[in-house]
Short mmCIF file of C-alpha atoms and ligand atoms in Angstrom, two decimals:
data_model
loop_
_atom_site.label_atom_id
_atom_site.label_comp_id
_atom_site.label_asym_id
_atom_site.label_seq_id
_atom_site.Cartn_x
_atom_site.Cartn_y
_atom_site.Cartn_z
CA MET A 22 49.12 52.11 141.51
CA THR A 23 52.51 50.49 140.88
CA ARG A 24 53.87 47.59 142.96
CA ASN A 25 57.04 45.70 143.82
CA TYR A 26 57.47 42.23 142.40
CA SER A 27 59.06 39.21 144.06
CA ALA A 28 61.42 36.68 142.49
CA LEU A 29 58.50 34.23 142.44
CA THR A 30 56.41 36.65 140.36
CA LEU A 31 59.31 36.97 137.94
CA PHE A 32 59.48 33.21 137.60
CA LYS A 33 55.69 32.85 137.12
CA GLU A 34 55.60 35.59 134.50
CA GLY A 35 58.36 33.81 132.62
CA LEU A 36 56.07 30.79 132.39
CA ASN A 37 52.74 32.47 131.68
CA GLY A 38 53.68 34.69 128.74
CA GLN A 39 54.45 37.90 130.71
CA MET A 40 50.74 38.81 130.93
CA GLY A 41 50.58 39.95 134.57
CA TRP A 42 52.95 42.91 134.69
CA GLN A 43 51.66 46.30 135.68
CA LYS A 44 53.04 49.56 134.37
CA ALA A 45 56.05 50.92 136.26
CA TRP A 46 54.56 54.42 136.27
CA ARG A 47 51.12 55.89 135.67
CA SER A 48 49.92 57.74 132.56
CA PRO A 49 47.83 60.44 134.27
CA ALA A 50 45.73 63.05 132.49
CA ILE A 51 47.43 66.42 132.47
CA LYS A 52 46.05 68.85 135.08
CA PRO A 53 45.39 72.54 134.40
CA ARG A 54 47.63 73.61 137.27
CA TYR A 55 50.80 72.36 138.97
CA ASP A 56 53.14 73.93 141.52
CA ILE A 57 56.09 73.20 139.24
CA VAL A 58 56.25 72.07 135.61
CA ILE A 59 59.37 70.43 134.23
CA ILE A 60 59.82 70.34 130.47
CA GLY A 61 61.75 67.28 129.29
CA GLY A 62 61.50 63.66 130.42
CA GLY A 63 65.18 62.81 130.04
CA GLY A 64 67.36 61.86 132.97
CA HIS A 65 67.69 65.44 134.21
CA GLY A 66 63.96 66.21 134.11
CA LEU A 67 63.03 62.93 135.77
CA ALA A 68 65.68 63.23 138.48
CA THR A 69 64.54 66.80 139.16
CA GLY A 70 60.96 65.63 139.61
CA TYR A 71 62.08 62.90 141.98
CA TYR A 72 64.21 65.21 144.18
CA LEU A 73 61.49 67.89 144.25
CA ALA A 74 59.15 65.33 145.78
CA LYS A 75 61.70 63.56 147.94
CA HIS A 76 63.79 66.43 149.33
CA HIS A 77 61.31 69.29 149.21
CA ASN A 78 57.97 67.51 149.55
CA ILE A 79 56.71 69.29 146.42
CA ARG A 80 54.59 66.65 144.73
CA ASN A 81 52.16 68.61 142.62
CA VAL A 82 54.68 68.46 139.80
CA ALA A 83 54.37 67.55 136.11
CA ILE A 84 57.20 66.31 133.93
CA ILE A 85 56.13 66.94 130.34
CA GLU A 86 57.87 64.95 127.62
CA LYS A 87 57.11 65.34 123.93
CA GLY A 88 58.26 61.82 123.06
CA TRP A 89 58.96 58.90 125.34
CA LEU A 90 61.04 58.83 128.52
CA GLY A 91 64.74 58.78 127.82
CA GLY A 92 64.13 59.01 124.06
CA GLY A 93 66.43 62.04 123.87
CA ASN A 94 70.10 61.93 124.71
CA THR A 95 69.58 59.95 127.89
CA GLY A 96 68.78 56.86 125.82
CA ARG A 97 71.39 57.64 123.14
CA ASN A 98 74.57 58.03 125.13
CA THR A 99 77.50 55.70 125.64
CA THR A 100 76.80 55.41 129.39
CA VAL A 101 80.18 56.60 130.69
CA ILE A 102 80.27 58.08 134.16
CA ARG A 103 83.40 59.72 135.60
CA SER A 104 84.56 62.84 137.43
CA ASN A 105 88.00 63.50 135.89
CA TYR A 106 87.65 67.27 135.65
CA PHE A 107 90.15 70.03 136.27
CA PHE A 108 88.51 72.98 137.96
CA PRO A 109 87.27 72.77 141.60
CA GLU A 110 83.75 73.82 140.51
CA SER A 111 83.50 70.93 138.06
CA ALA A 112 85.13 68.50 140.46
CA ALA A 113 82.53 69.36 143.12
CA LEU A 114 79.67 68.89 140.65
CA TYR A 115 80.80 65.65 139.03
CA GLU A 116 82.12 64.13 142.26
CA MET A 117 78.74 64.76 143.82
CA SER A 118 77.14 63.01 140.86
CA LEU A 119 79.49 60.04 140.84
CA GLY A 120 79.00 59.63 144.58
CA MET A 121 75.22 59.65 144.10
CA TYR A 122 75.52 57.07 141.32
CA GLU A 123 77.34 54.78 143.75
CA THR A 124 74.21 54.47 145.89
CA LEU A 125 71.52 55.19 143.29
CA GLY A 126 70.49 51.58 142.61
CA ARG A 127 69.70 51.09 146.29
CA GLU A 128 68.03 54.47 146.65
CA LEU A 129 65.69 53.90 143.69
CA ASN A 130 65.41 50.15 144.29
CA TYR A 131 66.22 49.78 140.60
CA ASN A 132 69.19 48.00 139.07
CA ILE A 133 71.02 50.71 137.13
CA MET A 134 73.77 48.20 136.28
CA LEU A 135 76.49 50.41 137.70
CA SER A 136 79.88 49.06 136.70
CA GLN A 137 82.84 50.93 138.20
CA ARG A 138 85.29 49.26 135.87
CA GLY A 139 87.72 52.18 135.71
CA LEU A 140 88.49 54.66 132.96
CA LEU A 141 91.85 54.97 131.26
CA SER A 142 92.58 58.17 129.39
CA LEU A 143 95.66 57.55 127.22
CA ALA A 144 98.68 59.80 126.66
CA HIS A 145 100.43 59.40 123.32
CA SER A 146 103.45 61.71 123.74
CA GLU A 147 105.71 63.35 126.33
CA ALA A 148 103.60 66.48 126.06
CA GLU A 149 100.39 64.52 126.72
CA MET A 150 102.08 62.83 129.69
CA GLU A 151 102.81 66.27 131.14
CA MET A 152 99.17 67.24 130.61
CA SER A 153 98.14 63.98 132.27
CA ALA A 154 100.34 64.68 135.32
CA ARG A 155 98.79 68.14 135.61
CA ILE A 156 95.27 66.70 135.44
CA VAL A 157 96.05 63.97 138.00
CA ASN A 158 97.49 66.60 140.36
CA ALA A 159 94.40 68.77 139.97
CA MET A 160 92.06 65.81 140.47
CA GLN A 161 93.88 64.69 143.61
CA ILE A 162 93.91 68.22 145.03
CA ASN A 163 90.16 68.35 144.37
CA GLY A 164 89.69 65.06 146.26
CA THR A 165 88.96 62.94 143.20
CA ASP A 166 90.57 59.52 142.82
CA ALA A 167 93.22 59.59 140.07
CA ASP A 168 96.50 57.88 139.23
CA LEU A 169 99.15 58.65 136.67
CA LEU A 170 100.17 55.45 134.88
CA ASP A 171 103.32 54.82 132.88
CA LYS A 172 103.42 52.57 129.83
CA ALA A 173 104.10 49.40 131.84
CA ALA A 174 101.17 50.08 134.15
CA VAL A 175 98.87 50.70 131.18
CA ARG A 176 100.04 47.44 129.59
CA GLU A 177 99.16 45.59 132.77
CA ILE A 178 95.59 46.96 132.70
CA LEU A 179 95.02 46.70 128.95
CA PRO A 180 97.43 44.31 127.24
CA ILE A 181 95.40 44.27 124.01
CA LEU A 182 96.21 47.94 123.30
CA ASN A 183 98.54 48.75 120.43
CA PHE A 184 102.01 48.94 122.09
CA SER A 185 104.02 48.55 118.89
CA GLU A 186 106.94 50.95 118.36
CA GLY A 187 105.63 51.92 114.95
CA ALA A 188 102.19 52.92 116.19
CA ARG A 189 100.96 56.24 114.85
CA TYR A 190 99.78 57.05 118.39
CA PRO A 191 102.29 55.28 120.68
CA VAL A 192 101.22 54.67 124.26
CA PHE A 193 103.25 56.68 126.79
CA GLY A 194 100.95 56.21 129.76
CA GLY A 195 97.67 57.63 130.91
CA VAL A 196 95.29 58.87 133.61
CA TRP A 197 93.39 56.23 135.52
CA GLN A 198 90.19 56.84 137.45
CA GLY A 199 89.21 53.60 139.14
CA ARG A 200 85.75 54.75 140.32
CA ALA A 201 84.69 55.73 136.81
CA GLY A 202 82.77 53.29 134.63
CA THR A 203 79.33 52.83 133.13
CA ALA A 204 75.68 52.59 134.16
CA ARG A 205 72.71 51.46 132.09
CA HIS A 206 71.21 54.65 130.61
CA ASP A 207 67.58 53.46 130.21
CA ALA A 208 67.60 52.07 133.73
CA VAL A 209 68.63 55.45 135.16
CA ALA A 210 65.69 57.13 133.39
CA TRP A 211 63.23 54.37 134.29
CA GLY A 212 64.43 54.15 137.90
CA TYR A 213 63.93 57.87 138.45
CA ALA A 214 60.59 57.78 136.59
CA ARG A 215 59.20 54.99 138.76
CA ALA A 216 60.45 56.59 141.97
CA ALA A 217 59.10 60.04 141.04
CA ASP A 218 55.74 58.56 140.03
CA ARG A 219 55.46 56.75 143.36
CA LEU A 220 55.94 60.04 145.16
CA GLY A 221 53.01 61.51 143.19
CA VAL A 222 54.80 63.32 140.35
CA ASP A 223 52.77 63.25 137.12
CA ILE A 224 54.75 62.06 134.10
CA ILE A 225 53.03 63.19 130.92
CA GLN A 226 54.46 61.59 127.78
CA THR A 227 53.80 62.41 124.10
CA CYS A 228 52.92 65.97 125.06
CA ASP A 229 54.75 68.81 123.34
CA VAL A 230 55.35 72.12 125.14
CA GLU A 231 54.67 74.54 122.31
CA GLU A 232 54.76 77.96 123.95
CA PHE A 233 55.26 79.70 127.27
CA ILE A 234 52.43 81.60 128.88
CA ILE A 235 53.99 84.97 129.67
CA GLU A 236 52.09 87.62 131.64
CA ASP A 237 53.54 90.84 133.06
CA GLY A 238 56.99 89.71 131.94
CA ARG A 239 56.77 86.50 133.96
CA CYS A 240 56.36 82.89 132.93
CA ARG A 241 52.97 81.76 134.27
CA GLY A 242 52.69 78.41 132.55
CA VAL A 243 53.08 76.47 129.35
CA ARG A 244 50.91 75.92 126.29
CA THR A 245 51.06 72.23 125.39
CA SER A 246 49.63 69.97 122.71
CA ARG A 247 47.17 68.86 125.43
CA GLY A 248 46.14 72.32 126.57
CA ASP A 249 47.38 75.08 128.82
CA VAL A 250 48.98 74.38 132.17
CA ARG A 251 49.45 77.13 134.72
CA THR A 252 52.21 76.98 137.29
CA ASP A 253 54.41 79.00 139.65
CA ARG A 254 57.72 77.81 138.21
CA VAL A 255 58.88 76.11 135.04
CA GLY A 256 62.08 74.07 134.85
CA MET A 257 63.46 73.34 131.41
CA ALA A 258 65.77 70.33 130.83
CA VAL A 259 65.53 69.80 127.09
CA ALA A 260 69.08 69.00 125.95
CA GLY A 261 69.46 69.54 122.22
CA HIS A 262 66.38 71.76 122.09
CA SER A 263 67.42 74.47 124.54
CA SER A 264 67.99 77.20 121.94
CA HIS A 265 64.59 76.57 120.29
CA MET A 266 62.81 76.72 123.60
CA ALA A 267 64.73 79.81 124.71
CA GLN A 268 63.67 81.52 121.49
CA ARG A 269 60.03 80.76 122.34
CA ALA A 270 60.61 82.34 125.75
CA GLY A 271 62.13 85.42 124.14
CA PHE A 272 65.84 85.13 124.95
CA ARG A 273 69.02 83.64 123.49
CA LEU A 274 71.38 81.16 125.11
CA PRO A 275 75.14 80.92 124.55
CA ILE A 276 74.73 77.46 123.04
CA THR A 277 75.70 75.78 119.79
CA SER A 278 74.04 72.49 118.89
CA TYR A 279 75.95 69.62 117.31
CA ALA A 280 75.26 66.00 116.47
CA LEU A 281 77.21 63.60 118.63
CA GLN A 282 77.46 60.10 117.26
CA ALA A 283 78.12 56.64 118.59
CA CYS A 284 78.05 53.09 117.28
CA VAL A 285 78.11 49.50 118.52
CA SER A 286 79.74 46.40 117.15
CA GLU A 287 78.35 42.90 117.08
CA PRO A 288 78.58 41.22 120.52
CA VAL A 289 81.75 39.27 121.29
CA LYS A 290 83.15 37.51 124.34
CA PRO A 291 84.59 39.76 127.10
CA VAL A 292 87.84 41.38 125.92
CA LEU A 293 87.67 44.92 127.29
CA ASP A 294 86.89 45.37 130.95
CA ASN A 295 87.39 49.12 131.37
CA VAL A 296 86.47 52.29 129.56
CA VAL A 297 89.35 53.51 127.41
CA LEU A 298 89.64 56.94 125.90
CA SER A 299 92.23 58.33 123.55
CA PRO A 300 92.08 62.13 123.40
CA GLY A 301 94.71 61.88 120.66
CA THR A 302 92.60 59.86 118.26
CA GLY A 303 89.31 61.23 119.62
CA THR A 304 87.87 57.77 120.20
CA TYR A 305 86.64 55.97 123.31
CA ALA A 306 85.19 52.51 123.85
CA SER A 307 83.84 50.10 126.41
CA GLN A 308 82.24 46.68 126.17
CA SER A 309 78.58 46.36 127.11
CA ASP A 310 77.19 43.57 129.25
CA LYS A 311 75.81 42.05 126.05
CA GLY A 312 79.33 41.98 124.59
CA GLU A 313 78.97 44.80 122.07
CA MET A 314 81.79 47.31 121.73
CA VAL A 315 80.22 50.70 122.48
CA ILE A 316 82.24 53.25 120.55
CA GLY A 317 82.12 57.03 120.61
CA GLY A 318 84.12 60.00 119.43
CA GLY A 319 84.10 63.76 119.24
CA LEU A 320 81.45 66.10 117.91
CA ASP A 321 80.63 66.46 114.25
CA ARG A 322 81.80 70.09 114.18
CA VAL A 323 79.26 71.05 111.54
CA PRO A 324 76.43 72.45 113.71
CA SER A 325 73.26 70.53 112.88
CA TYR A 326 69.95 69.20 114.14
CA GLY A 327 70.33 66.08 111.94
CA GLN A 328 69.89 63.34 114.51
CA ARG A 329 71.69 60.58 112.63
CA GLY A 330 75.15 59.20 112.06
CA ASN A 331 77.27 59.96 109.02
CA LEU A 332 80.23 58.40 107.26
CA PRO A 333 82.97 61.03 107.80
CA VAL A 334 82.60 60.84 111.59
CA LEU A 335 82.29 57.06 111.55
CA GLU A 336 85.45 56.71 109.49
CA HIS A 337 87.39 59.00 111.83
CA VAL A 338 86.18 57.25 114.98
CA ILE A 339 86.77 53.75 113.67
CA SER A 340 90.27 54.57 112.46
CA GLY A 341 91.02 55.81 115.99
CA LEU A 342 89.59 52.61 117.46
CA LEU A 343 91.69 50.39 115.20
CA GLU A 344 94.77 52.44 116.00
CA MET A 345 94.21 51.59 119.67
CA PHE A 346 93.01 48.01 119.13
CA PRO A 347 94.27 46.51 115.86
CA SER A 348 92.64 43.19 116.83
CA PHE A 349 89.18 44.79 116.56
CA ARG A 350 89.50 45.06 112.80
CA GLN A 351 87.48 41.89 112.36
CA LEU A 352 84.49 43.22 114.29
CA ARG A 353 81.38 44.12 112.35
CA LEU A 354 79.42 47.24 113.20
CA MET A 355 75.74 46.79 114.02
CA ARG A 356 74.34 50.26 114.57
CA GLN A 357 75.27 53.93 114.39
CA TRP A 358 73.18 56.78 115.77
CA ALA A 359 73.35 60.37 116.99
CA GLY A 360 71.87 62.75 119.51
CA ILE A 361 71.84 66.53 119.44
CA VAL A 362 73.94 68.04 122.19
CA ASP A 363 73.99 71.66 123.34
CA VAL A 364 77.50 72.97 123.90
CA THR A 365 78.37 76.16 125.80
CA PRO A 366 81.46 78.33 125.14
CA ASP A 367 83.22 76.93 128.24
CA SER A 368 81.96 73.35 127.82
CA SER A 369 80.27 73.42 131.24
CA PRO A 370 76.55 73.15 131.93
CA ILE A 371 74.15 75.94 132.77
CA ILE A 372 71.98 75.62 135.87
CA GLY A 373 70.12 78.73 136.89
CA GLU A 374 67.31 81.20 136.42
CA SER A 375 66.71 82.29 132.85
CA PRO A 376 66.22 85.90 131.71
CA LEU A 377 62.45 85.20 131.88
CA SER A 378 61.22 85.31 135.48
CA ASN A 379 59.91 81.98 136.84
CA LEU A 380 61.64 80.02 134.08
CA PHE A 381 64.70 78.05 135.17
CA ILE A 382 67.14 76.16 132.96
CA ASP A 383 69.27 73.04 133.26
CA CYS A 384 71.09 72.66 129.94
CA GLY A 385 74.37 72.86 128.08
CA TRP A 386 75.65 69.52 129.40
CA GLY A 387 77.01 68.88 125.93
CA THR A 388 78.45 65.44 125.46
CA GLY A 389 78.73 64.68 129.17
CA GLY A 390 75.42 65.09 130.94
CA PHE A 391 74.56 61.46 131.58
CA LYS A 392 77.11 61.34 134.35
CA GLY A 393 75.62 64.56 135.70
CA ILE A 394 72.04 63.31 136.02
CA PRO A 395 71.87 62.64 139.80
CA ALA A 396 73.62 65.88 140.81
CA GLY A 397 71.94 67.88 138.04
CA GLY A 398 68.52 66.69 139.22
CA LEU A 399 69.24 67.35 142.88
CA LEU A 400 70.67 70.83 142.27
CA PHE A 401 67.96 71.84 139.83
CA ALA A 402 65.27 70.67 142.26
CA HIS A 403 66.92 72.75 145.00
CA LEU A 404 66.86 75.81 142.75
CA LEU A 405 63.25 75.28 141.68
CA ALA A 406 62.04 74.60 145.21
CA THR A 407 63.87 77.40 147.01
CA GLY A 408 64.51 79.92 144.24
CA LYS A 409 68.15 79.91 145.41
CA HIS A 410 71.29 78.15 144.24
CA HIS A 411 72.86 75.26 146.09
CA ASP A 412 76.56 76.15 146.63
CA ILE A 413 77.60 73.56 144.02
CA SER A 414 75.32 74.88 141.26
CA ARG A 415 76.02 78.59 141.86
CA PRO A 416 79.17 78.79 139.66
CA PHE A 417 77.16 77.27 136.78
CA ASP A 418 74.63 80.09 136.68
CA LEU A 419 73.97 81.68 133.28
CA SER A 420 75.35 84.97 134.65
CA ARG A 421 78.90 83.57 134.48
CA PHE A 422 79.02 84.48 130.79
CA ALA A 423 78.29 88.14 131.63
CA ARG A 424 80.75 88.14 134.55
CA GLY A 425 83.49 86.35 132.62
CA ARG A 426 83.77 83.63 135.29
CA LEU A 427 83.97 80.76 132.82
CA ILE A 428 84.72 77.18 133.87
CA ASP A 429 86.58 76.19 130.74
CA GLU A 430 86.94 72.43 130.99
CA ALA A 431 87.87 72.08 127.32
CA ALA A 432 90.98 74.13 128.10
CA GLY A 433 91.46 72.73 131.63
CA SER A 434 91.06 68.99 131.31
CA GLY A 435 91.17 68.68 127.54
CA ILE A 436 87.68 67.20 127.74
CA ALA A 437 85.57 69.00 125.20
CA HIS A 438 82.41 68.61 127.25
P1 FAD B 521 67.58 64.41 127.19
O1 FAD B 521 67.76 63.03 127.65
O2 FAD B 521 67.87 64.71 125.76
O3 FAD B 521 66.09 64.81 127.53
C1 FAD B 521 65.50 66.01 127.06
C2 FAD B 521 64.07 65.68 126.71
O4 FAD B 521 63.37 66.87 126.44
C3 FAD B 521 63.94 64.81 125.45
O5 FAD B 521 63.41 63.55 125.80
C4 FAD B 521 63.06 65.62 124.54
O6 FAD B 521 62.15 64.84 123.81
C5 FAD B 521 62.35 66.55 125.53
N1 FAD B 521 61.84 67.77 124.93
C6 FAD B 521 62.51 68.63 124.11
N2 FAD B 521 61.71 69.64 123.74
C7 FAD B 521 60.50 69.41 124.33
C8 FAD B 521 59.27 70.11 124.30
N3 FAD B 521 59.09 71.24 123.59
N4 FAD B 521 58.23 69.61 125.02
C9 FAD B 521 58.39 68.47 125.75
N5 FAD B 521 59.55 67.76 125.79
C10 FAD B 521 60.59 68.25 125.10
N6 FAD B 521 77.08 61.81 128.69
C11 FAD B 521 77.85 61.17 129.60
O7 FAD B 521 77.91 61.60 130.74
N7 FAD B 521 78.53 60.04 129.28
C12 FAD B 521 78.53 59.53 128.01
O8 FAD B 521 79.15 58.49 127.76
C13 FAD B 521 77.79 60.23 127.02
N8 FAD B 521 77.79 59.78 125.74
C14 FAD B 521 77.00 60.38 124.81
C15 FAD B 521 76.94 59.84 123.55
C16 FAD B 521 76.06 60.35 122.60
C17 FAD B 521 76.02 59.75 121.23
C18 FAD B 521 75.21 61.44 122.96
C19 FAD B 521 74.24 61.99 121.97
C20 FAD B 521 75.28 62.01 124.22
C21 FAD B 521 76.17 61.49 125.17
N9 FAD B 521 76.25 62.00 126.47
C22 FAD B 521 77.02 61.37 127.41
C23 FAD B 521 75.50 63.22 126.84
C24 FAD B 521 74.24 62.87 127.61
O9 FAD B 521 73.53 61.86 126.96
C25 FAD B 521 73.35 64.11 127.78
O10 FAD B 521 74.11 65.20 128.26
C26 FAD B 521 72.23 63.84 128.78
O11 FAD B 521 71.54 62.67 128.45
C27 FAD B 521 71.28 65.01 128.83
O12 FAD B 521 70.17 64.62 129.58
P2 FAD B 521 68.86 65.49 129.58
O13 FAD B 521 67.87 64.86 130.48
O14 FAD B 521 69.23 66.91 129.84
O15 FAD B 521 68.40 65.46 128.05
#
């Protein structure tokens, strides 16, 4: 049984060597049967478990994770949340998610360290300014907050940017989304885990789902490293592993896997109080609460399952960073890492039933699924509980690739994820 702690307990534990804490969620033995099994204990799997219990009162649920919670991409991302998308389908999805993030800390009673510090997406030429105006128009029509900034307005927000005339990527202006920002990635996973556990969902860690139990052409359960589990429905949220798992279930997904890398600098005093992104240089950065510069870039376009950083990408990303912020050249890097992301042909996620009956998929979030965790979880839970799409998830069904109804955000918003 987990409990709430008071400020006094926190103080006492600080004095007595932190010996009295209880675990935030249970480590139950795996049962031979559940109503629903979710594969993957990242943000999406955990949120799905929570909403199944909370919204649909389905509590006989297992979330099976082969490693530790959030040890996949949820704990490896750069924590940016935003909803600056182009198409109405994406706007509805990511606006729903951003809105849920705004109240998530209170809902889960867990500090997710939400910081709506604003996101600035730079334009480095007249042509990029025109693109920016088009995106701002689309965002505003879709009901998303967005402003088009000229150079002077950008300088007011971020005076330490490189405004010199001789800059390789001169600043012309940019798109501003004030409600965008960051949230602590581990806290989102842990908050959902604790809340799901309290509603009775079993979280089974260090348990690998090795095969699907398929009978009469239907998925009837999963074969795990801790034995077989039978169930009515299986939900799969295994970013980076979706193609492998689909192969085990006997079908192929329109997904290519890439390593996405990020790095952090040593901590310094506060100098950057928003998220800044330069599509031109392919680099984005924000400053963490600890003071580190959290730096990311585009995909390493060589498809790979190598979950580690490499020098060519680092060099490219850092040269973009220094182009934007010449004063950062004295910073030292502390760490570089990577996660494997699954990218679809239209750079939008897949939420829907798979070709194998009773097996449902939530995948293909590519480089941008952290921001989609609350909505992804809620919509996937709806699908698993009812067998039917929520209106917002329907356009993201796998069938869109057969129907040709793509939601091509890489083309629409210039965001390759
Ligand atoms: P994951 O968190 O990867 O969870 C999937 C889980 O499934 C893993 O824990 C894995 O161990 C488990 N699993 C796999 N196979 C099995 C199996 N057979 N049995 C049991 N368990 C299994 N998104 C943003 O919105 N903003 C960002 O700023 C951002 N930055 C990023 C930066 C980097 C470097 C990376 C790598 C990603 C970034 N993303 C970002 C993307 C985001 O992190 C992912 O889209 C999101 O975390 C996906 O969540 P998930 O729960 O689907 O997957």
